[in-house]
Coordinates of C-alpha atoms in Angstrom, one line a residue:
M84 CA 4.3 -19.9 -2.0
T85 CA 1.3 -22.0 -3.1
S86 CA -1.3 -20.8 -5.6
T87 CA -4.9 -20.2 -4.1
G88 CA -6.4 -21.9 -7.3
I89 CA -8.9 -18.8 -7.4
R90 CA -9.4 -17.2 -11.0
L91 CA -11.8 -14.4 -12.3
H92 CA -14.7 -16.0 -13.8
A93 CA -14.0 -15.5 -17.4
P94 CA -14.4 -17.3 -20.9
A95 CA -11.5 -19.8 -21.8
P96 CA -8.8 -18.1 -23.8
G97 CA -9.7 -18.2 -27.6
W98 CA -6.2 -16.8 -28.7
S99 CA -2.5 -16.9 -27.5
V100 CA 0.9 -15.9 -28.0
T101 CA 4.4 -16.9 -26.8
A102 CA 7.1 -14.8 -25.2
D103 CA 10.1 -14.7 -22.9
V104 CA 8.6 -11.8 -20.8
V105 CA 5.1 -10.2 -20.7
V106 CA 5.2 -6.8 -19.1
V107 CA 1.7 -5.6 -18.0
G108 CA 1.6 -2.0 -17.9
S109 CA 2.7 1.0 -19.9
G110 CA 4.1 3.5 -17.4
V111 CA 7.4 4.4 -16.7
A112 CA 7.9 1.1 -14.7
G113 CA 6.4 -1.1 -17.6
L114 CA 8.0 0.5 -20.5
T115 CA 11.5 0.8 -19.0
T116 CA 11.3 -2.8 -18.0
A117 CA 10.4 -3.7 -21.5
L118 CA 12.9 -1.7 -23.2
R119 CA 15.6 -3.3 -21.1
C120 CA 14.5 -6.9 -21.7
D121 CA 14.2 -6.2 -25.4
A122 CA 17.8 -4.9 -25.4
A123 CA 18.9 -8.3 -23.5
G124 CA 17.3 -10.3 -26.5
L125 CA 14.3 -11.3 -24.7
R126 CA 11.1 -11.6 -26.7
T127 CA 8.9 -9.1 -24.9
V128 CA 5.3 -8.4 -25.1
V129 CA 3.7 -5.4 -23.7
V130 CA 0.0 -5.5 -22.6
T131 CA -1.6 -2.3 -21.4
K132 CA -5.3 -1.6 -20.2
A133 CA -5.6 1.6 -22.2
R134 CA -3.3 2.9 -25.0
L135 CA 0.1 2.7 -25.0
D136 CA 0.6 6.4 -23.9
D137 CA -2.2 6.6 -21.5
G138 CA -0.7 5.3 -18.2
S139 CA -0.6 6.6 -14.9
T140 CA 2.7 8.1 -15.6
R141 CA 1.6 10.9 -17.9
W142 CA -0.3 12.3 -15.1
A143 CA 2.8 13.1 -13.0
Q144 CA 3.2 16.7 -12.6
G145 CA 5.9 17.8 -10.4
G146 CA 9.0 15.5 -11.7
I147 CA 11.4 13.0 -10.7
A148 CA 13.9 13.0 -7.8
A149 CA 17.5 12.4 -7.7
A150 CA 20.8 13.8 -6.5
L151 CA 21.6 15.4 -9.7
G152 CA 22.3 19.1 -8.3
E153 CA 25.5 20.8 -7.2
G154 CA 26.1 19.8 -3.4
D155 CA 23.3 17.2 -3.0
T156 CA 24.2 13.7 -2.5
P157 CA 22.4 10.3 -2.6
E158 CA 23.2 10.2 1.1
Q159 CA 21.1 13.4 2.0
H160 CA 18.4 12.1 -0.4
L161 CA 18.4 9.0 1.6
D162 CA 18.1 10.8 4.6
D163 CA 14.9 12.7 3.4
T164 CA 13.2 9.5 2.2
L165 CA 13.9 7.6 5.6
V166 CA 12.2 10.6 7.4
A167 CA 9.3 10.8 5.1
G168 CA 8.9 7.0 5.4
A169 CA 8.0 7.3 9.1
G170 CA 10.5 4.4 10.4
L171 CA 9.2 1.8 8.1
C172 CA 11.5 2.1 4.9
D173 CA 13.6 -0.7 4.2
E174 CA 17.1 1.1 4.2
D175 CA 18.7 -1.2 1.7
A176 CA 16.1 -0.6 -0.5
V177 CA 16.3 3.1 -0.5
R178 CA 20.0 3.0 -0.8
I179 CA 19.5 1.2 -4.3
L180 CA 17.0 3.8 -5.3
V181 CA 19.3 6.9 -4.3
T182 CA 22.7 5.5 -5.6
E183 CA 21.3 4.1 -8.8
G184 CA 18.9 7.0 -9.4
P185 CA 21.0 9.4 -10.8
D186 CA 22.5 7.3 -13.5
A187 CA 19.0 5.9 -14.2
V188 CA 17.8 9.3 -15.0
R189 CA 20.5 10.1 -17.3
R190 CA 19.7 7.0 -19.2
L191 CA 16.2 8.2 -19.5
I192 CA 17.6 11.2 -20.8
E193 CA 19.7 9.3 -23.4
T194 CA 16.3 7.4 -24.4
G195 CA 15.0 10.7 -25.4
A196 CA 13.5 12.6 -22.3
H197 CA 13.9 16.3 -22.3
F198 CA 14.1 17.8 -19.0
D199 CA 13.6 21.6 -18.4
E200 CA 17.0 23.3 -18.5
S201 CA 18.7 26.5 -17.5
E202 CA 20.0 29.0 -20.1
E203 CA 23.7 27.4 -19.3
G204 CA 22.2 24.1 -20.3
D205 CA 21.8 22.8 -16.8
L206 CA 19.2 20.8 -15.4
Q207 CA 16.5 23.0 -13.8
L208 CA 15.6 21.5 -10.0
T209 CA 13.0 22.4 -8.0
R210 CA 11.9 21.3 -4.2
E211 CA 8.9 19.5 -3.0
G212 CA 7.6 18.3 0.2
G213 CA 10.0 16.7 2.5
H214 CA 13.1 17.6 0.7
H215 CA 16.0 19.6 1.9
R216 CA 17.6 20.2 -1.4
R217 CA 16.5 21.2 -4.8
R218 CA 16.7 17.6 -6.5
I219 CA 13.4 17.5 -8.4
A220 CA 13.9 17.4 -12.5
H221 CA 10.9 18.6 -14.2
A222 CA 9.8 18.9 -18.0
G223 CA 7.3 20.9 -19.7
G224 CA 6.9 23.1 -16.5
D225 CA 4.5 20.7 -15.1
A226 CA 4.2 18.0 -17.4
T227 CA 6.9 15.7 -16.5
G228 CA 5.1 12.6 -16.7
A229 CA 3.7 13.3 -20.1
E230 CA 7.1 13.7 -21.5
I231 CA 8.5 10.7 -19.8
S232 CA 5.8 8.9 -21.3
R233 CA 6.3 10.2 -24.9
A234 CA 9.8 9.4 -24.9
L235 CA 9.3 5.8 -23.7
V236 CA 6.4 5.2 -25.9
E237 CA 8.5 6.5 -28.8
A238 CA 11.4 4.3 -28.0
V239 CA 9.3 1.2 -27.8
R240 CA 7.6 2.0 -31.0
A241 CA 10.9 2.6 -32.8
R242 CA 12.3 -0.9 -31.5
G243 CA 9.0 -2.7 -32.7
L244 CA 8.0 -4.2 -29.5
R245 CA 5.0 -6.2 -29.5
T246 CA 2.1 -4.5 -27.8
V247 CA -1.4 -5.3 -26.7
E248 CA -3.5 -2.3 -26.0
N249 CA -6.9 -1.8 -24.5
A250 CA -6.5 -5.1 -22.5
L251 CA -7.3 -5.9 -18.9
V252 CA -5.0 -8.5 -17.4
L253 CA -7.0 -11.1 -15.7
D254 CA -5.0 -14.0 -14.0
L255 CA -1.7 -15.7 -13.7
L256 CA -0.9 -18.8 -15.4
T257 CA 1.4 -21.6 -13.9
D258 CA 3.1 -24.5 -15.0
A259 CA 3.2 -27.9 -13.3
D260 CA 5.7 -26.8 -10.7
G261 CA 3.6 -23.9 -9.5
R262 CA 6.0 -21.4 -11.6
T263 CA 4.7 -18.5 -13.8
A264 CA 3.8 -19.4 -17.2
G265 CA 2.0 -16.1 -18.3
V266 CA -1.3 -14.4 -18.1
T267 CA -4.9 -14.5 -19.2
L268 CA -6.2 -11.1 -20.5
H269 CA -9.2 -9.8 -22.4
V270 CA -8.9 -7.3 -25.2
M271 CA -11.6 -4.6 -25.5
G272 CA -12.8 -4.9 -28.8
E273 CA -9.7 -3.4 -30.5
G274 CA -6.6 -4.4 -31.7
Q275 CA -5.1 -7.6 -33.4
H276 CA -6.9 -9.8 -30.6
D277 CA -10.4 -9.4 -29.1
G278 CA -11.9 -11.2 -26.4
V279 CA -10.1 -13.3 -23.8
G280 CA -6.7 -14.6 -24.8
A281 CA -3.2 -15.6 -23.2
V282 CA 0.2 -14.5 -23.4
H283 CA 2.5 -17.4 -22.5
A284 CA 5.7 -16.5 -20.8
P285 CA 8.0 -17.7 -17.9
A286 CA 8.4 -14.0 -16.6
V287 CA 5.7 -11.8 -15.7
V288 CA 6.1 -8.2 -14.6
L289 CA 3.2 -6.5 -13.1
A290 CA 3.5 -2.8 -13.7
T291 CA -0.2 -2.1 -13.5
G292 CA 0.1 1.3 -11.3
G293 CA -2.2 2.0 -8.6
M294 CA -5.7 1.3 -6.8
G295 CA -7.0 5.0 -6.2
Q296 CA -10.3 4.2 -7.7
V297 CA -11.0 2.3 -4.4
F298 CA -12.0 5.6 -3.2
S299 CA -14.7 8.0 -4.6
A300 CA -12.2 11.3 -5.0
T301 CA -8.6 10.4 -6.3
T302 CA -6.0 11.9 -8.5
N303 CA -5.7 8.5 -10.5
P304 CA -7.1 7.8 -13.7
S305 CA -10.3 5.7 -14.0
V306 CA -8.4 2.4 -15.0
S307 CA -6.5 2.4 -11.6
T308 CA -8.6 -0.2 -10.1
G309 CA -5.8 -2.4 -8.2
D310 CA -5.9 -5.2 -11.0
G311 CA -2.2 -6.0 -10.5
V312 CA -2.6 -6.5 -6.7
A313 CA -5.9 -8.4 -6.9
L314 CA -4.0 -10.6 -9.7
A315 CA -1.0 -11.3 -7.3
L316 CA -3.3 -12.1 -4.4
R317 CA -5.3 -14.6 -6.5
A318 CA -1.9 -16.1 -7.5
G319 CA -0.8 -16.8 -4.0
A320 CA 1.6 -13.7 -3.6
E321 CA 2.1 -11.7 -0.5
V322 CA 1.2 -8.0 -0.2
S323 CA 2.2 -5.5 2.7
D324 CA 1.7 -2.2 3.8
L325 CA -1.5 -1.7 1.7
E326 CA -3.0 0.6 4.9
F327 CA -0.3 3.2 3.9
V328 CA -2.4 5.2 1.0
Q329 CA -1.1 8.8 0.4
F330 CA -3.7 11.3 0.5
H331 CA -2.3 14.3 -1.7
P332 CA -2.6 17.4 0.3
T333 CA -3.6 19.9 -2.7
V334 CA -6.1 18.5 -5.2
L335 CA -8.3 21.1 -6.8
F336 CA -11.8 21.1 -4.8
L337 CA -14.6 20.6 -7.1
G338 CA -17.3 20.2 -4.5
A339 CA -18.1 17.9 -1.6
D340 CA -19.8 15.3 -4.0
A341 CA -17.2 15.2 -6.7
E342 CA -16.3 11.7 -7.8
G343 CA -13.8 10.1 -9.9
Q344 CA -10.4 11.6 -11.0
Q345 CA -9.7 15.0 -9.6
P346 CA -7.3 17.6 -10.9
L347 CA -3.9 17.4 -8.8
V348 CA -2.3 20.7 -8.0
S349 CA 1.4 19.8 -8.0
E350 CA 3.4 20.0 -4.8
A351 CA 6.0 21.7 -7.1
V352 CA 3.6 25.0 -6.4
R353 CA 4.6 24.9 -3.0
G354 CA 8.2 24.2 -3.8
E355 CA 8.1 27.5 -5.6
G356 CA 6.8 29.4 -2.9
A357 CA 2.9 28.9 -2.7
H358 CA 1.6 29.2 0.7
L359 CA -1.3 27.2 2.1
V360 CA -4.2 29.6 4.0
D361 CA -7.7 29.4 5.3
A362 CA -10.6 31.6 4.4
Q363 CA -9.1 34.5 6.3
G364 CA -6.0 34.2 4.5
E365 CA -3.9 32.9 7.7
R366 CA -1.0 30.3 7.0
F367 CA -1.9 27.5 9.3
M368 CA 1.5 25.2 8.4
L369 CA 3.7 27.6 10.0
G370 CA 5.0 26.1 13.6
Q371 CA 3.5 22.7 12.6
H372 CA 6.7 21.4 11.1
E373 CA 10.1 23.0 10.1
L374 CA 9.3 23.0 6.5
A375 CA 5.9 24.2 6.9
E376 CA 4.1 23.8 3.3
L377 CA 6.9 21.7 2.2
A378 CA 6.6 19.1 5.0
P379 CA 6.1 15.5 4.1
R380 CA 2.9 14.9 2.4
D381 CA 1.2 13.1 5.4
I382 CA 1.9 15.9 7.8
V383 CA 0.6 18.6 5.1
A384 CA -2.7 16.5 4.7
K385 CA -3.2 16.3 8.5
G386 CA -2.7 19.8 8.9
I387 CA -5.1 20.9 6.1
T388 CA -7.9 18.3 7.6
R389 CA -7.4 19.6 11.0
R390 CA -7.9 23.3 10.0
M391 CA -10.8 22.0 7.8
Q392 CA -12.2 20.3 11.1
E393 CA -11.6 23.3 13.3
Q394 CA -13.4 25.7 10.9
G395 CA -16.1 23.4 9.6
A396 CA -14.6 24.2 5.9
E397 CA -14.9 21.8 3.1
H398 CA -11.6 23.0 1.7
M399 CA -8.6 25.1 2.3
Y400 CA -6.8 27.4 -0.2
L401 CA -3.4 27.6 -2.2
D402 CA -2.2 31.2 -2.6
A403 CA 0.1 31.8 -5.5
R404 CA -1.0 34.9 -6.7
H405 CA 2.5 36.2 -6.1
F406 CA 3.7 34.1 -8.9
G407 CA 2.4 36.5 -11.4
A408 CA 0.9 35.7 -14.8
H409 CA 4.3 34.8 -16.5
M410 CA 5.4 32.3 -14.1
W411 CA 2.1 30.6 -13.8
E412 CA 2.1 30.4 -17.8
H413 CA 5.5 28.9 -18.3
R414 CA 6.3 27.0 -15.1
F415 CA 3.0 25.5 -14.4
P416 CA 0.8 25.8 -17.6
T417 CA -1.0 22.5 -17.2
I418 CA -2.4 23.3 -13.8
L419 CA -3.1 26.8 -14.8
A420 CA -5.2 25.4 -17.7
A421 CA -7.1 22.9 -15.4
C422 CA -7.8 25.5 -13.0
R423 CA -9.4 27.9 -15.5
T424 CA -11.2 25.0 -17.1
H425 CA -13.1 24.8 -13.6
G426 CA -13.6 28.5 -13.3
I427 CA -10.5 29.3 -11.0
D428 CA -7.8 31.7 -11.9
P429 CA -4.6 31.2 -9.9
V430 CA -3.0 34.5 -11.1
T431 CA -5.8 36.3 -9.4
E432 CA -7.2 34.1 -6.7
P433 CA -6.3 31.5 -4.3
I434 CA -6.9 27.7 -5.3
P435 CA -9.4 25.7 -3.4
V436 CA -7.7 22.6 -2.3
A437 CA -8.5 19.5 -0.3
P438 CA -6.8 15.9 0.3
A439 CA -7.7 13.0 -2.2
A440 CA -6.5 9.6 -2.6
H441 CA -3.4 9.7 -4.6
Y442 CA -0.7 7.0 -4.2
A443 CA -0.6 3.2 -2.7
S444 CA 2.8 3.2 -0.6
G445 CA 2.0 -0.7 -0.3
G446 CA 1.5 -3.2 -2.9
V447 CA 2.9 -6.6 -3.9
R448 CA 5.8 -7.6 -1.6
T449 CA 9.1 -7.8 -3.7
D450 CA 12.7 -8.1 -3.0
S451 CA 15.5 -5.7 -4.5
R452 CA 15.2 -7.4 -7.7
G453 CA 11.7 -6.9 -8.1
R454 CA 10.6 -10.7 -7.3
T455 CA 7.6 -11.5 -5.7
T456 CA 6.7 -14.5 -3.6
V457 CA 5.5 -16.2 -6.6
P458 CA 8.4 -17.8 -8.8
G459 CA 8.9 -16.0 -12.0
L460 CA 6.3 -13.1 -10.9
Y461 CA 7.6 -9.7 -10.6
A462 CA 6.3 -6.2 -9.6
C463 CA 7.3 -2.8 -10.0
G464 CA 6.1 0.9 -9.8
E465 CA 3.1 1.6 -7.7
V466 CA 1.7 -1.8 -7.8
A467 CA 5.0 -2.8 -6.0
C468 CA 6.0 -2.9 -2.2
T469 CA 9.9 -2.7 -2.5
G470 CA 10.3 -1.1 1.0
V471 CA 11.3 2.1 -0.4
H472 CA 8.5 4.3 0.5
G473 CA 7.7 2.9 3.9
A474 CA 4.6 4.7 5.7
N475 CA 4.6 7.4 3.3
R476 CA 6.2 8.2 0.0
L477 CA 8.7 11.0 -0.3
A478 CA 7.5 13.4 -3.0
S479 CA 8.7 12.5 -6.6
N480 CA 10.4 9.3 -5.6
S481 CA 7.5 7.1 -7.6
L482 CA 9.1 8.0 -11.2
L483 CA 12.5 7.2 -9.8
E484 CA 11.5 4.0 -8.2
G485 CA 9.9 2.9 -11.5
L486 CA 13.0 3.6 -13.3
V487 CA 15.7 2.1 -11.0
Y488 CA 13.7 -1.3 -10.1
A489 CA 12.7 -1.7 -13.7
E490 CA 16.2 -1.7 -14.5
R491 CA 17.1 -4.3 -11.7
I492 CA 14.1 -6.5 -12.9
A493 CA 15.1 -6.6 -16.7
A494 CA 18.6 -7.4 -15.4
D495 CA 17.4 -10.3 -13.2
I496 CA 15.3 -11.8 -15.7
A497 CA 18.1 -11.5 -18.4
D498 CA 20.6 -13.2 -15.9
G499 CA 18.4 -16.1 -15.6
H500 CA 17.3 -15.4 -12.0
D501 CA 13.7 -15.9 -13.1
D502 CA 13.9 -19.3 -11.3
N503 CA 14.3 -21.5 -14.0
P504 CA 16.6 -24.4 -13.5
P505 CA 19.5 -24.4 -16.0
G506 CA 18.4 -25.4 -19.7
E507 CA 14.8 -26.1 -18.6
G508 CA 12.0 -26.1 -20.9
R509 CA 13.7 -24.3 -24.0
Q510 CA 11.2 -23.8 -27.0
D511 CA 13.8 -23.2 -29.4
G512 CA 17.7 -22.4 -29.7
N513 CA 17.2 -18.8 -29.4
S514 CA 14.9 -18.5 -26.4
P515 CA 16.9 -19.7 -23.4
H516 CA 14.0 -18.4 -20.9
A517 CA 10.7 -19.6 -22.7
R518 CA 8.9 -22.5 -21.1
V519 CA 5.9 -24.2 -22.4
P520 CA 3.1 -23.9 -19.9
A521 CA 1.6 -26.9 -18.4
P522 CA -1.5 -28.7 -20.2
G523 CA -4.5 -27.0 -19.3
A524 CA -2.7 -24.0 -17.7
D525 CA -5.3 -21.8 -19.3
R526 CA -8.1 -22.9 -17.5
P527 CA -9.3 -22.2 -13.9
Q528 CA -8.3 -24.8 -11.1
K529 CA -11.6 -24.4 -9.6
P530 CA -14.9 -22.6 -10.5
G531 CA -14.3 -18.9 -11.3
H532 CA -14.2 -16.2 -8.6
P533 CA -17.8 -14.8 -8.2
L534 CA -18.0 -11.3 -10.1
L535 CA -19.6 -8.2 -8.6
A536 CA -22.0 -6.4 -10.5
A537 CA -20.8 -3.1 -12.2
E538 CA -22.5 -1.0 -9.9
A539 CA -20.8 -2.1 -6.7
R540 CA -17.9 -0.1 -7.7
F541 CA -19.7 2.8 -6.5
A542 CA -20.8 1.3 -3.2
I543 CA -17.1 0.1 -2.5
Q544 CA -15.7 3.6 -3.2
R545 CA -18.2 5.3 -0.9
I546 CA -17.6 2.6 1.9
M547 CA -14.0 3.2 1.5
T548 CA -14.2 6.9 1.6
D549 CA -16.5 6.9 4.5
G550 CA -14.2 4.2 6.9
A551 CA -11.0 4.4 5.5
G552 CA -10.2 7.6 4.1
V553 CA -8.0 10.4 5.5
L554 CA -9.2 10.1 9.1
R555 CA -9.8 6.4 10.5
S556 CA -11.1 4.9 13.6
A557 CA -11.6 1.5 15.0
D558 CA -15.5 2.1 14.4
S559 CA -15.2 3.5 11.0
L560 CA -13.1 0.7 9.9
E561 CA -15.2 -2.0 11.4
S562 CA -18.2 -0.5 9.6
A563 CA -16.3 -0.5 6.4
A564 CA -15.1 -4.1 6.9
D565 CA -18.5 -5.2 7.6
R566 CA -20.0 -3.9 4.5
L567 CA -17.1 -5.0 2.3
Q568 CA -17.9 -8.6 3.9
Q569 CA -21.5 -8.3 3.0
L570 CA -20.7 -7.5 -0.5
H571 CA -18.1 -10.3 -0.7
T572 CA -20.6 -12.5 1.2
D573 CA -23.5 -11.9 -1.2
A574 CA -21.5 -12.6 -4.3
R575 CA -19.9 -15.9 -2.7
D576 CA -23.4 -17.2 -1.8
A577 CA -24.8 -16.4 -5.1
L578 CA -22.2 -18.4 -6.8
D579 CA -22.3 -21.5 -4.4
E580 CA -26.1 -21.9 -4.3
N581 CA -26.8 -21.7 -8.1
G582 CA -23.7 -21.3 -9.9
K583 CA -24.7 -17.4 -11.1
T584 CA -22.6 -14.7 -11.2
A585 CA -22.5 -11.2 -12.8
E586 CA -21.8 -11.3 -16.5
P587 CA -18.0 -11.2 -17.0
G588 CA -16.7 -8.2 -18.5
V589 CA -14.5 -5.3 -17.9
D590 CA -16.9 -3.5 -15.4
T591 CA -17.5 -6.3 -13.4
W592 CA -14.0 -7.8 -13.3
E593 CA -12.7 -4.0 -12.2
A594 CA -15.4 -4.1 -9.2
T595 CA -14.4 -7.6 -8.3
N596 CA -10.7 -6.5 -8.1
L597 CA -11.4 -3.2 -6.2
L598 CA -13.4 -5.3 -3.5
C599 CA -10.4 -7.6 -3.3
V600 CA -7.9 -4.6 -2.5
A601 CA -10.5 -3.1 -0.5
R602 CA -10.9 -5.9 1.8
V603 CA -7.2 -6.2 2.3
L604 CA -6.7 -2.4 2.9
V605 CA -9.0 -2.4 5.6
A606 CA -8.1 -5.5 7.2
A607 CA -4.5 -4.0 7.6
A608 CA -5.7 -0.6 8.8
R609 CA -7.7 -2.2 11.4
L610 CA -4.7 -4.4 12.8
R611 CA -2.4 -1.2 12.9
E612 CA -3.4 0.5 16.0
E613 CA -1.2 3.5 15.8
T614 CA -0.8 6.7 13.8
R615 CA 1.9 6.4 11.3
G616 CA 2.8 8.1 8.1
C617 CA -0.1 8.4 6.0
H618 CA -2.1 5.8 8.3
W619 CA -4.2 8.2 10.5
R620 CA -6.1 6.5 13.5
E621 CA -8.2 9.1 15.2
D622 CA -8.5 6.7 18.2
R623 CA -4.6 5.8 18.3
G624 CA -3.2 9.2 17.6
E625 CA 0.5 8.2 18.5
R626 CA 3.3 6.6 16.7
D627 CA 4.0 3.2 18.4
D628 CA 7.6 2.1 17.6
D629 CA 7.6 -0.5 20.4
N630 CA 4.5 -2.4 18.9
W631 CA 4.1 -1.3 15.3
R632 CA 7.6 -0.8 13.8
R633 CA 6.9 -3.7 11.5
H634 CA 5.1 -4.5 8.3
I635 CA 1.7 -6.0 7.9
V636 CA 1.9 -8.8 5.3
V637 CA -1.6 -10.4 3.7
R638 CA -2.1 -13.1 1.3
L639 CA -5.4 -14.7 0.1
N640 CA -6.1 -18.2 1.2
P641 CA -7.9 -20.9 -1.1
D642 CA -11.1 -20.2 0.5
R643 CA -11.1 -16.6 -0.1
T644 CA -10.6 -15.6 3.6
L645 CA -7.3 -13.3 4.4
A646 CA -4.2 -14.4 6.2
V647 CA -3.0 -11.5 7.9
R648 CA 0.4 -11.4 9.7
T649 CA 2.9 -9.1 10.9
T650 CA 6.9 -8.9 10.6
D651 CA 8.8 -9.2 13.4
T652 CA 11.1 -6.0 12.6
A653 CA 10.8 -3.2 10.1
D654 CA 13.1 -5.3 7.7
F655 CA 11.1 -7.3 5.0
P656 CA 11.7 -11.0 5.1
P657 CA 13.1 -12.6 2.1
T658 CA 10.5 -13.4 -0.7
L659 CA 12.3 -16.5 -2.0
P660 CA 11.2 -19.4 0.1
R661 CA 13.6 -21.8 1.4
A662 CA 12.4 -24.7 -0.8
R663 CA 13.2 -22.8 -4.0
D664 CA 16.6 -22.1 -2.7
R665 CA 17.2 -25.6 -2.0
A666 CA 16.1 -26.6 -5.4
R667 CA 18.6 -24.0 -7.0
T668 CA 21.6 -24.7 -4.7
G669 CA 21.0 -28.3 -3.6
R670 CA 21.0 -27.4 0.0
T671 CA 18.6 -26.0 2.7
P672 CA 19.9 -22.3 3.6
T673 CA 19.8 -21.3 7.3
P674 CA 16.6 -19.5 7.7
S675 CA 16.3 -15.7 8.7
P676 CA 14.8 -14.7 11.9
Q677 CA 11.4 -14.0 10.4
E678 CA 11.2 -17.5 8.9
Q679 CA 12.2 -19.3 12.2

């Protein structure tokens, strides 16, 4: 894969550090990768956009799914995952997840994570949407992510890993052969370094989380602006399945005009017996799916949205008054506190809920080792598209995916599978992987990508919410595409005509990244003329396996246009180009059907 040569408009790096691997992100995926790389003797640097303990993982409430309970098996977990993925999961990727998952969770416990246990000392397991078994391990009742984050952060600090906090990653660095050579980043006025700098490393792991801030209302924190996907696109990597954005069915409704991060009401509340009802108290999910309120998330979100349309309502209700005060206080203390903060007491009244953007099932396309189509660049967690989630992520598979594929990435880098020819570029006798970046690698290969003004962020969010939200149509997506293209054209023309662009800074870089991922999402959603999983086309209401049981793959061209294609089947094509295999083995491999 050839680099686009596109970089964000930014000052040249004023400082640099060198490592064997740089991990971008401090959630479960990033910190697990970093710990495993460090344990393998690799000099590892963790770069994170906020504080080390402020990644998206800590917001996860429900838990982590794995076949840990009596009578449960990886095969049953696989079946539930494939059903939720609506025909687009890569079965081999899912099998890796469910078979390696239980031991990965046990290793997480050995790292120091404490999950809720019964009086007998067994893990307490619950159910969530799409699961036919109780297989969700949780911590602190509904604070699973916070506990996992605590344990991993403590482990990282105990091992003394080098970390760079409050740092927004900008662009990928490459060497003379086009291989990964590190990243540029901007440290936001705190820490050892300030301003734009560089971390030189032959392996870069993107674990930057999601892009929920592309919509007006989301469960994602404010830092989830699609930075990893945008960086990968500018580096020439392929992304896949970005049209499949999961809208969580039960987000606390704060008003029709509420924007930004919204409080999540975990699916585990329904797993423990809460009911979805309308204003008259009628349960409307009965008869829509065999699991009713515990159907996969796309089905529940659609059920809520349909009922809202039928009744002209802005929200539905989640009724768990029958739990009683004791259960609310001990099983769901975080949700109880959030609701009460906003004037709702779940103990005595139903909770108003509505769907909001929650999780990107698509992302940077990887293989089973987390490798992208750019040599030396890896992706893990929500930023990645491994093929596990298909068209709709099964509840609580996200933390597990971060664990399992992080371990596989670390093993691949440690085993020398980062595409360095044997013995190349050693910087010292103790570092078999470090490679000196090409002269000038810190500098853009062409004028910097024009930046959007900071206020464009809100325009993008309104465009996406109106045209590419829960309900989509040809007309709404066309309108969204036109409006996004106008923002793109205005910024490009301003740069082409007089070289001016918005002032480089966190707000303008984030707005520019949001526009990049929004354009890709809308392009894919326009092309997929069917309803599948969490992609709901009002004008194409049926699933069409004959024409659309395949993936949409997008990359960025050097002229900043989008190259969009579909795969021939539901299987991912290999991420390793034949030229790289030829360089490694000395022969040209037989091309796959997708490459012919």
